[in-house]
Every structure is written in structure tokens, then in C-alpha cells.
Amino acid sequence: MTPDAIARIKDSFAAQKMMQTLGAEILEVSEGLVRIAAPVLDLATQQQGFGHAGLTFSIGDSAAGYAALTMLPLDTEVVTSEIKINLLAPARGDRLIATGRVVKSGRRLCVVTAEVHAEAGGTSTPIAILQGTMVPVPR
Amino acid sequence: MTPDAIARIKDSFAAQKMMQTLGAEILEVSEGLVRIAAPVLDLATQQQGFGHAGLTFSIGDSAAGYAALTMLPLDTEVVTSEIKINLLAPARGDRLIATGRVVKSGRRLCVVTAEVHAEAGGTSTPIAILQGTMVPVPR
Amino acid sequence: MTPDAIARIKDSFAAQKMMQTLGAEILEVSEGLVRIAAPVLDLATQQQGFGHAGLTFSIGDSAAGYAALTMLPLDTEVVTSEIKINLLAPARGDRLIATGRVVKSGRRLCVVTAEVHAEAGGTSTPIAILQGTMVPVPR
Amino acid sequence: MTPDAIARIKDSFAAQKMMQTLGAEILEVSEGLVRIAAPVLDLATQQQGFGHAGLTFSIGDSAAGYAALTMLPLDTEVVTSEIKINLLAPARGDRLIATGRVVKSGRRLCVVTAEVHAEAGGTSTPIAILQGTMVPVPR
């Protein structure tokens, strides 16, 4: 990817106030793959004290959306058309890592997946998988 | 519903820090239906300034989960097993209203739906529908 | 709907050999709603002798797709982009009825739902709900 | 896997009349993975002459379900709780191959995925991905 293409992703991410609220940051941007990390902040917990499904969803959805964006022209943004999440385990640990991947990139639709892991101590546990569709829109 | 059953839902909701962070509140609890409202706070926006998909998802998922809980024994909690969201329009407006409903309540699984509307001025626009599965767990 | 618009749906349906194989027929076509019925033929059963999930899916998906088509120009076809099914009960009974509905019709994407009931004796039991996206394509 | 465990899968598959109708056969059974093939028979086509989404779904769902069954006790069957399919390309070619995989196997729920490819001449094209939940039930 060109520096411009990577900067475009990082600029868009920085403009998402929801990502700042959740303490999320981009770890990796490469063609067809974006990795996002977020701590399990107290402000994003559910009633049992684990990370809320909305936290896991938010970073999984963003990683998948930006993965789609890595394969689109520079004057494009993406919006989520639909996405489904299967939760595998509670979101507990030091931080969550979401990895978004492009399955098929098209002019009108991009099919994407994401997986989210929770890191605690030295171990990494899969906590969710997502599968969805992103739609390119003019920037 | 008994006052105890309604209190149980409200107590669980109050313990979800994510809901407080998003400014969400419960509007209605009845058998098989829960309604949750949230403003589109600046802290929950995406890169275009609209509400983040994670906001819409979070209140839709919570409304659906608590709808499931209205039909379960008092010593039960629910967790989301899986849920899918189709986004219909940008989340813009004064506040979002998520209505969760039970489609089928079982001992092991509850199938639920939710719809989310955005209110702006006097109008209400559907912005998302969700369909998913909740799993009862011991409290 | 005009007779031409209804004929267009019925012609397309008649060209689907899968629908003939399953013994499916169109019961109703109106704007934004299509109803399809199919018996639970022995050739479409799963290992316990009930209707296969593929049967329930096939008529639910077709009802949803044709519901989308009722709201599109006459020179259009639709294809399924994605669809999700939650199964509620075994597909047993005399026949299955799938009702497809349009949630939002757009130029590029149509969001649809369907529900499938099983009729047995005089009773009707919901056995599945579907939620998905149809994409208009040139005929 | 033991010969008994493999035979259990093949016996269950053989009892699915829908699989026979579609000409489907099991290609591979190993722990956590099942592969099913089916030709695109004329009887399973949609209105444009390609394989119906119901065909792709049926073998994808069955491959995912049997993958789940490879990791469950011998006196168990599985039923599909919910599954979502994203279609990537038309189902055209000599035959379709569905590969089901287990993501997480639990006592109450198994999360699974499947991908479906179309083979034509010497090439293989991905045409669908599925993500869903299987539920163990007594045999």
C-alpha cells in the first residue's frame, strides 16, 4: 500500500470519536487486512463486568470496514451494510484485538470477516467472529 | 410483569457501564418487549459525524437481550449468542430508540429481533433491524 | 401492482427449476409482499424425516427476493446478496408457507425479511425467520 | 476419528433425502471438518440457470452441521439453530464443494463456518461463505 492509502485509513479512524471513547488504536494496515486493539475499559462493560458485546462488535466492525477500504480507491469511504457476530467467550482480559479481512472486494459490495481475540497475561482467546458486507460510498 | 421482574431488568441495565457511557435509558419494559433510548452523543460518532454502528448495535442488542429476559425466571441472566444487524440509514437525529422483541422463548435459546429508529424533529426514521439468539445463564 | 408486474414475478418463479423440484407455488403477490407455499415432500427431508433446513431456506429466500422484486422496475431481476435464517421449530406438517416482506427498498440494495410457518391439520406454527439483502441486477 | 464416528456421520447423511435429491456426496470427514460435493443439477437451478441459493445453502449448512457432529458424542445429532450465508458469485460450474469447519465446540452450542466453491474446468471459485450455530440434540 502507498503511504497515502495508509494515511487515509488512519485519518478516517482518527475521526471516529467512538474509537477514541473506547480507547481503540490501529495496530496494522495492509492490503485486505486491518488490525485494531482496544483495552476493556470500565466504561465499556456489561452487567457481569466483562466487555460489552457492543465493544467487541465496534472494533470488529471497524476492522472489517477498514480492511475493505484498503482495497478501494482513495476518494472512497465505506459504510456497513450488514454484519453478524457470533460470540464465543466473555470479553475479559487486558485488551481485545480485532482482525478484519476482505473475502471479496467488488465495486458495489465488499464481503468481509473479522475475528476478535482477548489477550490476558500471555494467552490469546478467540471471543467472536463476524461476517458482513461493506458498501463503498463517495468520501 | 411483577414489580420484582421489572426491577430485575432495571438493576441489570443499571449495572451495564456501556449503557451509561452511551447515555442510554430504559423507556419501557413489558412481557416480551423492551424499549431503550440513547442520544447520539459526540463520543459515539463515526468518521462522518453520524452515530457509530457500534452505538446502534449496542442499544439494539441490549433491547433484544432484555426482551428475552422478561420471559425468563428471576434467577437468570442472558448473554448474546449471536446477532445480525442490517443498517438502513445513517444514525442522525436527536435520539435513537431501540425496540427489542421476543420471537421464540425457550429454555436453552431465545430468538429475538430489534428495530432501531432515529428521531429528529418530529419524525422517526427506521435505521436498523437486528435478528439474533440470546442464551439464558445462571445469574 | 399492474398485471405486467405480477406476470413478471410469476414468469421468473416458473423459470426456477428448484421451486418446481420442491413443489413450491406462489400464493400471493402484492407490493412489498410475496407468499410462497410448498409441501414437505419426502425428497426434501433431513435425517429425522422433517423438512430439510434447505427447503425452509429456499422458499424463505425466494419469497423475500420476489418481495423485493415487486418494488423494482420491470427490466430488473434480483439476486440474494446475503441472508440469515433462525430456525424456531422442526419443519413438519402438511405444507410450509413463506411470507417475504420488504423492509427498505433502495436502488442498490433491498433489505428484506421472511417468516416461514408450517401448517398441520388446522394449526400454523412459525418455524423460521429470515433477514437479508437483495441486490437488483439487469434482467 | 474412530470408524464408528465416521460411520455415524455417513449414516446420518445417507438418511437425508434432500442430499440425495441434490446428488450430494460426502468427500471427507475429519475432526472438525466435513467436505460435501454436489453437481449443479438442472433440478436445482434458479431463474438464470445457475445453481439456486438453496442448493449452495443446503450443502454449506450440511457440511457445517456434520463438522460440528464430528466433535460430539456418538449418541448425538445436531440441528441448525441459525446460519447466515453471503453469496460471492453465481453457482455455475461442474460441481460445488462445501467445506464445513468447527470454530468452537461446546456442550450446548457449536459455532461453525462453511465455504462453498464452484469447480469449472480446472478452476475453483469461491461462491459463498456461511457462519452459524449448531445445537446438539439426543439422537
Coordinates of N, CA and C in Angstrom, one line a residue, chain C residues 19-122:
Chain C
M19 N -37.7 -24.5 -7.5 CA -39.0 -24.3 -6.9 C -40.0 -25.4 -7.4
Q20 N -39.8 -25.8 -8.7 CA -40.6 -26.9 -9.2 C -40.3 -28.2 -8.5
T21 N -38.9 -28.5 -8.3 CA -38.5 -29.7 -7.7 C -39.1 -29.8 -6.3
L22 N -39.2 -28.7 -5.6 CA -39.7 -28.7 -4.2 C -41.2 -28.6 -4.2
G23 N -41.8 -28.5 -5.3 CA -43.3 -28.4 -5.4 C -43.9 -27.1 -4.9
A24 N -43.0 -26.1 -5.0 CA -43.4 -24.7 -4.5 C -44.3 -24.0 -5.5
E25 N -45.2 -23.2 -4.9 CA -46.1 -22.3 -5.8 C -46.3 -21.0 -5.1
I26 N -46.6 -20.0 -5.9 CA -46.8 -18.6 -5.4 C -48.3 -18.5 -5.0
L27 N -48.5 -18.1 -3.8 CA -49.9 -17.9 -3.2 C -50.4 -16.5 -3.4
E28 N -49.4 -15.5 -3.3 CA -49.9 -14.1 -3.2 C -48.7 -13.2 -3.7
V29 N -49.0 -12.2 -4.5 CA -48.0 -11.2 -4.9 C -48.7 -9.8 -4.7
S30 N -48.2 -9.0 -3.8 CA -48.7 -7.6 -3.7 C -47.5 -6.7 -3.4
E31 N -47.7 -5.4 -3.4 CA -46.5 -4.6 -3.4 C -45.8 -4.8 -2.0
G32 N -44.5 -5.2 -2.1 CA -43.7 -5.4 -1.0 C -43.9 -6.7 -0.2
L33 N -44.8 -7.6 -0.7 CA -45.1 -8.9 -0.1 C -45.3 -10.0 -1.1
V34 N -44.6 -11.1 -0.9 CA -44.9 -12.3 -1.7 C -45.0 -13.5 -0.7
R35 N -46.0 -14.4 -1.0 CA -46.2 -15.6 -0.2 C -46.0 -16.8 -1.1
I36 N -45.2 -17.8 -0.6 CA -44.9 -19.0 -1.4 C -45.2 -20.2 -0.5
A37 N -45.9 -21.2 -1.0 CA -46.2 -22.4 -0.3 C -45.4 -23.6 -0.9
A38 N -45.1 -24.6 0.0 CA -44.5 -25.8 -0.5 C -44.9 -26.9 0.4
P39 N -45.2 -28.1 -0.1 CA -45.4 -29.3 0.7 C -44.1 -29.8 1.3
V40 N -44.1 -30.6 2.4 CA -42.9 -31.2 2.8 C -42.7 -32.5 2.1
L41 N -42.2 -32.5 0.9 CA -42.0 -33.7 0.1 C -41.0 -34.6 0.7
D42 N -41.1 -35.9 0.5 CA -40.2 -36.9 1.0 C -38.8 -36.6 0.5
L43 N -38.7 -36.0 -0.7 CA -37.4 -35.8 -1.4 C -36.7 -34.6 -0.7
A44 N -37.3 -33.9 0.2 CA -36.7 -32.7 0.7 C -36.5 -32.8 2.3
T45 N -36.4 -34.0 2.8 CA -36.4 -34.2 4.2 C -34.9 -34.3 4.7
Q46 N -34.7 -34.1 6.0 CA -33.4 -34.4 6.6 C -33.4 -35.7 7.3
Q47 N -32.4 -36.0 8.1 CA -32.2 -37.3 8.7 C -33.3 -37.8 9.7
Q48 N -34.0 -36.8 10.3 CA -35.1 -37.2 11.2 C -36.4 -37.2 10.5
G49 N -36.5 -37.0 9.2 CA -37.8 -37.1 8.5 C -38.5 -35.8 8.4
F50 N -38.0 -34.7 9.0 CA -38.7 -33.4 8.9 C -38.1 -32.7 7.6
G51 N -38.8 -31.6 7.3 CA -38.3 -30.8 6.1 C -36.8 -30.4 6.4
H52 N -36.0 -30.4 5.4 CA -34.6 -30.0 5.5 C -34.5 -28.5 5.6
A53 N -33.5 -28.0 6.4 CA -33.3 -26.5 6.5 C -33.2 -25.9 5.1
G54 N -32.7 -26.7 4.2 CA -32.5 -26.2 2.8 C -33.8 -25.9 2.1
L55 N -34.9 -26.7 2.5 CA -36.2 -26.4 2.0 C -36.8 -25.1 2.6
T56 N -36.7 -25.0 3.9 CA -37.2 -23.8 4.6 C -36.5 -22.6 4.0
F57 N -35.2 -22.7 3.9 CA -34.4 -21.6 3.4 C -34.8 -21.2 2.0
S58 N -34.9 -22.2 1.1 CA -35.2 -22.0 -0.3 C -36.5 -21.2 -0.5
I59 N -37.5 -21.6 0.2 CA -38.8 -20.8 0.0 C -38.8 -19.5 0.7
G60 N -38.1 -19.4 1.8 CA -38.0 -18.2 2.5 C -37.2 -17.2 1.7
D61 N -36.1 -17.6 1.2 CA -35.2 -16.8 0.4 C -35.9 -16.3 -0.9
S62 N -36.7 -17.2 -1.5 CA -37.4 -16.9 -2.8 C -38.5 -15.9 -2.5
A63 N -39.3 -16.1 -1.4 CA -40.3 -15.2 -1.0 C -39.8 -13.8 -0.8
A64 N -38.6 -13.7 -0.1 CA -38.0 -12.4 0.2 C -37.5 -11.8 -1.0
G65 N -36.9 -12.5 -1.9 CA -36.4 -12.0 -3.2 C -37.5 -11.4 -4.1
Y66 N -38.5 -12.2 -4.2 CA -39.6 -11.7 -5.0 C -40.4 -10.5 -4.4
A67 N -40.4 -10.5 -3.1 CA -41.0 -9.3 -2.4 C -40.2 -8.1 -2.8
A68 N -38.9 -8.2 -2.8 CA -38.0 -7.1 -3.3 C -38.3 -6.7 -4.7
L69 N -38.5 -7.7 -5.6 CA -38.7 -7.5 -7.0 C -40.0 -6.8 -7.3
T70 N -41.0 -6.9 -6.4 CA -42.3 -6.2 -6.6 C -42.1 -4.7 -6.6
M71 N -41.0 -4.2 -6.0 CA -40.8 -2.8 -5.9 C -39.7 -2.2 -6.8
L72 N -39.4 -3.0 -7.8 CA -38.3 -2.6 -8.7 C -38.8 -2.5 -10.1
P73 N -38.1 -1.8 -11.0 CA -38.5 -1.6 -12.4 C -38.6 -3.0 -13.1
L74 N -39.5 -3.0 -14.1 CA -39.8 -4.2 -14.8 C -38.6 -4.9 -15.5
D75 N -37.6 -4.1 -15.8 CA -36.4 -4.7 -16.5 C -35.3 -5.2 -15.5
T76 N -35.7 -5.5 -14.3 CA -34.8 -5.9 -13.3 C -35.0 -7.3 -12.8
E77 N -33.9 -7.9 -12.4 CA -34.0 -9.1 -11.6 C -33.4 -8.9 -10.2
V78 N -33.5 -9.8 -9.3 CA -32.8 -9.6 -8.0 C -31.9 -10.9 -7.8
V79 N -30.8 -10.7 -7.1 CA -30.1 -11.8 -6.6 C -29.9 -11.6 -5.1
T80 N -29.8 -12.7 -4.4 CA -29.5 -12.6 -2.9 C -28.1 -12.3 -2.7
S81 N -27.9 -11.2 -1.9 CA -26.5 -10.9 -1.5 C -26.1 -11.6 -0.2
E82 N -27.0 -11.6 0.7 CA -26.8 -12.3 2.0 C -28.1 -12.5 2.6
I83 N -28.2 -13.6 3.4 CA -29.5 -13.8 4.2 C -29.2 -14.7 5.3
K84 N -29.9 -14.5 6.4 CA -29.7 -15.2 7.6 C -31.0 -15.9 8.1
I85 N -30.9 -17.1 8.5 CA -32.1 -17.8 9.0 C -31.9 -18.3 10.4
N86 N -33.0 -18.0 11.2 CA -33.1 -18.6 12.6 C -34.2 -19.6 12.5
L87 N -33.9 -20.8 12.9 CA -34.9 -21.9 12.8 C -35.5 -22.0 14.2
L88 N -36.8 -22.1 14.3 CA -37.6 -22.0 15.5 C -38.2 -23.3 15.9
A89 N -38.5 -24.2 14.9 CA -39.1 -25.5 15.2 C -38.9 -26.4 14.0
P90 N -39.0 -27.7 14.2 CA -38.9 -28.6 13.0 C -39.9 -28.3 12.0
A91 N -39.5 -28.5 10.7 CA -40.4 -28.3 9.6 C -41.3 -29.6 9.3
R92 N -42.3 -29.7 10.1 CA -43.2 -30.9 10.0 C -44.6 -30.4 9.8
G93 N -45.4 -31.1 9.0 CA -46.7 -30.7 8.7 C -47.1 -30.9 7.3
D94 N -48.2 -30.4 6.9 CA -48.7 -30.7 5.5 C -48.0 -29.8 4.5
R95 N -47.9 -28.5 4.9 CA -47.1 -27.7 4.0 C -46.6 -26.5 4.7
L96 N -45.6 -25.9 4.1 CA -44.9 -24.7 4.6 C -45.3 -23.5 3.8
I97 N -45.5 -22.4 4.5 CA -45.9 -21.1 3.9 C -44.8 -20.1 4.2
A98 N -44.1 -19.5 3.2 CA -43.1 -18.5 3.4 C -43.7 -17.1 3.0
T99 N -43.6 -16.1 3.9 CA -44.0 -14.8 3.6 C -42.8 -13.8 3.6
G100 N -42.5 -13.3 2.4 CA -41.4 -12.3 2.3 C -41.9 -10.9 2.3
R101 N -41.2 -10.0 2.9 CA -41.6 -8.6 3.0 C -40.4 -7.7 2.8
V102 N -40.7 -6.5 2.2 CA -39.6 -5.5 2.0 C -39.6 -4.6 3.3
V103 N -38.4 -4.4 3.8 CA -38.2 -3.5 4.9 C -37.7 -2.2 4.4
K104 N -36.8 -2.2 3.4 CA -36.3 -1.0 2.8 C -35.9 -1.3 1.4
S105 N -36.5 -0.6 0.4 CA -36.2 -0.8 -1.0 C -35.3 0.4 -1.5
G106 N -34.1 0.0 -2.0 CA -33.2 1.1 -2.5 C -32.8 0.7 -3.9
R107 N -32.1 1.7 -4.5 CA -31.7 1.5 -5.9 C -30.6 0.4 -6.0
R108 N -29.8 0.4 -4.9 CA -28.6 -0.5 -5.0 C -28.8 -1.8 -4.1
L109 N -29.6 -1.6 -3.0 CA -29.8 -2.7 -2.1 C -31.3 -2.7 -1.6
C110 N -31.8 -3.9 -1.3 CA -33.2 -4.0 -0.7 C -33.0 -4.9 0.5
V111 N -33.4 -4.4 1.7 CA -33.4 -5.1 2.9 C -34.8 -5.8 3.1
V112 N -34.7 -7.1 3.3 CA -35.9 -7.9 3.3 C -36.0 -8.8 4.5
T113 N -37.2 -9.3 4.9 CA -37.4 -10.3 5.9 C -38.3 -11.4 5.3
A114 N -38.3 -12.5 6.0 CA -39.3 -13.6 5.6 C -39.6 -14.3 6.9
E115 N -40.8 -14.8 7.0 CA -41.1 -15.8 8.0 C -41.7 -17.0 7.4
V116 N -41.5 -18.2 8.0 CA -42.0 -19.4 7.4 C -42.8 -20.1 8.5
H117 N -44.0 -20.5 8.1 CA -44.9 -21.3 9.0 C -45.1 -22.7 8.5
A118 N -45.3 -23.6 9.4 CA -45.7 -25.0 9.0 C -47.2 -25.2 9.3
E119 N -48.0 -25.6 8.4 CA -49.4 -25.9 8.6 C -49.6 -27.4 8.8
A120 N -50.3 -27.8 9.9 CA -50.5 -29.2 10.1 C -51.9 -29.3 10.7
G121 N -52.8 -30.1 10.1 CA -54.2 -30.0 10.5 C -54.7 -28.6 10.4
G122 N -55.3 -28.1 11.4 CA -55.8 -26.7 11.3 C -54.9 -25.7 11.9

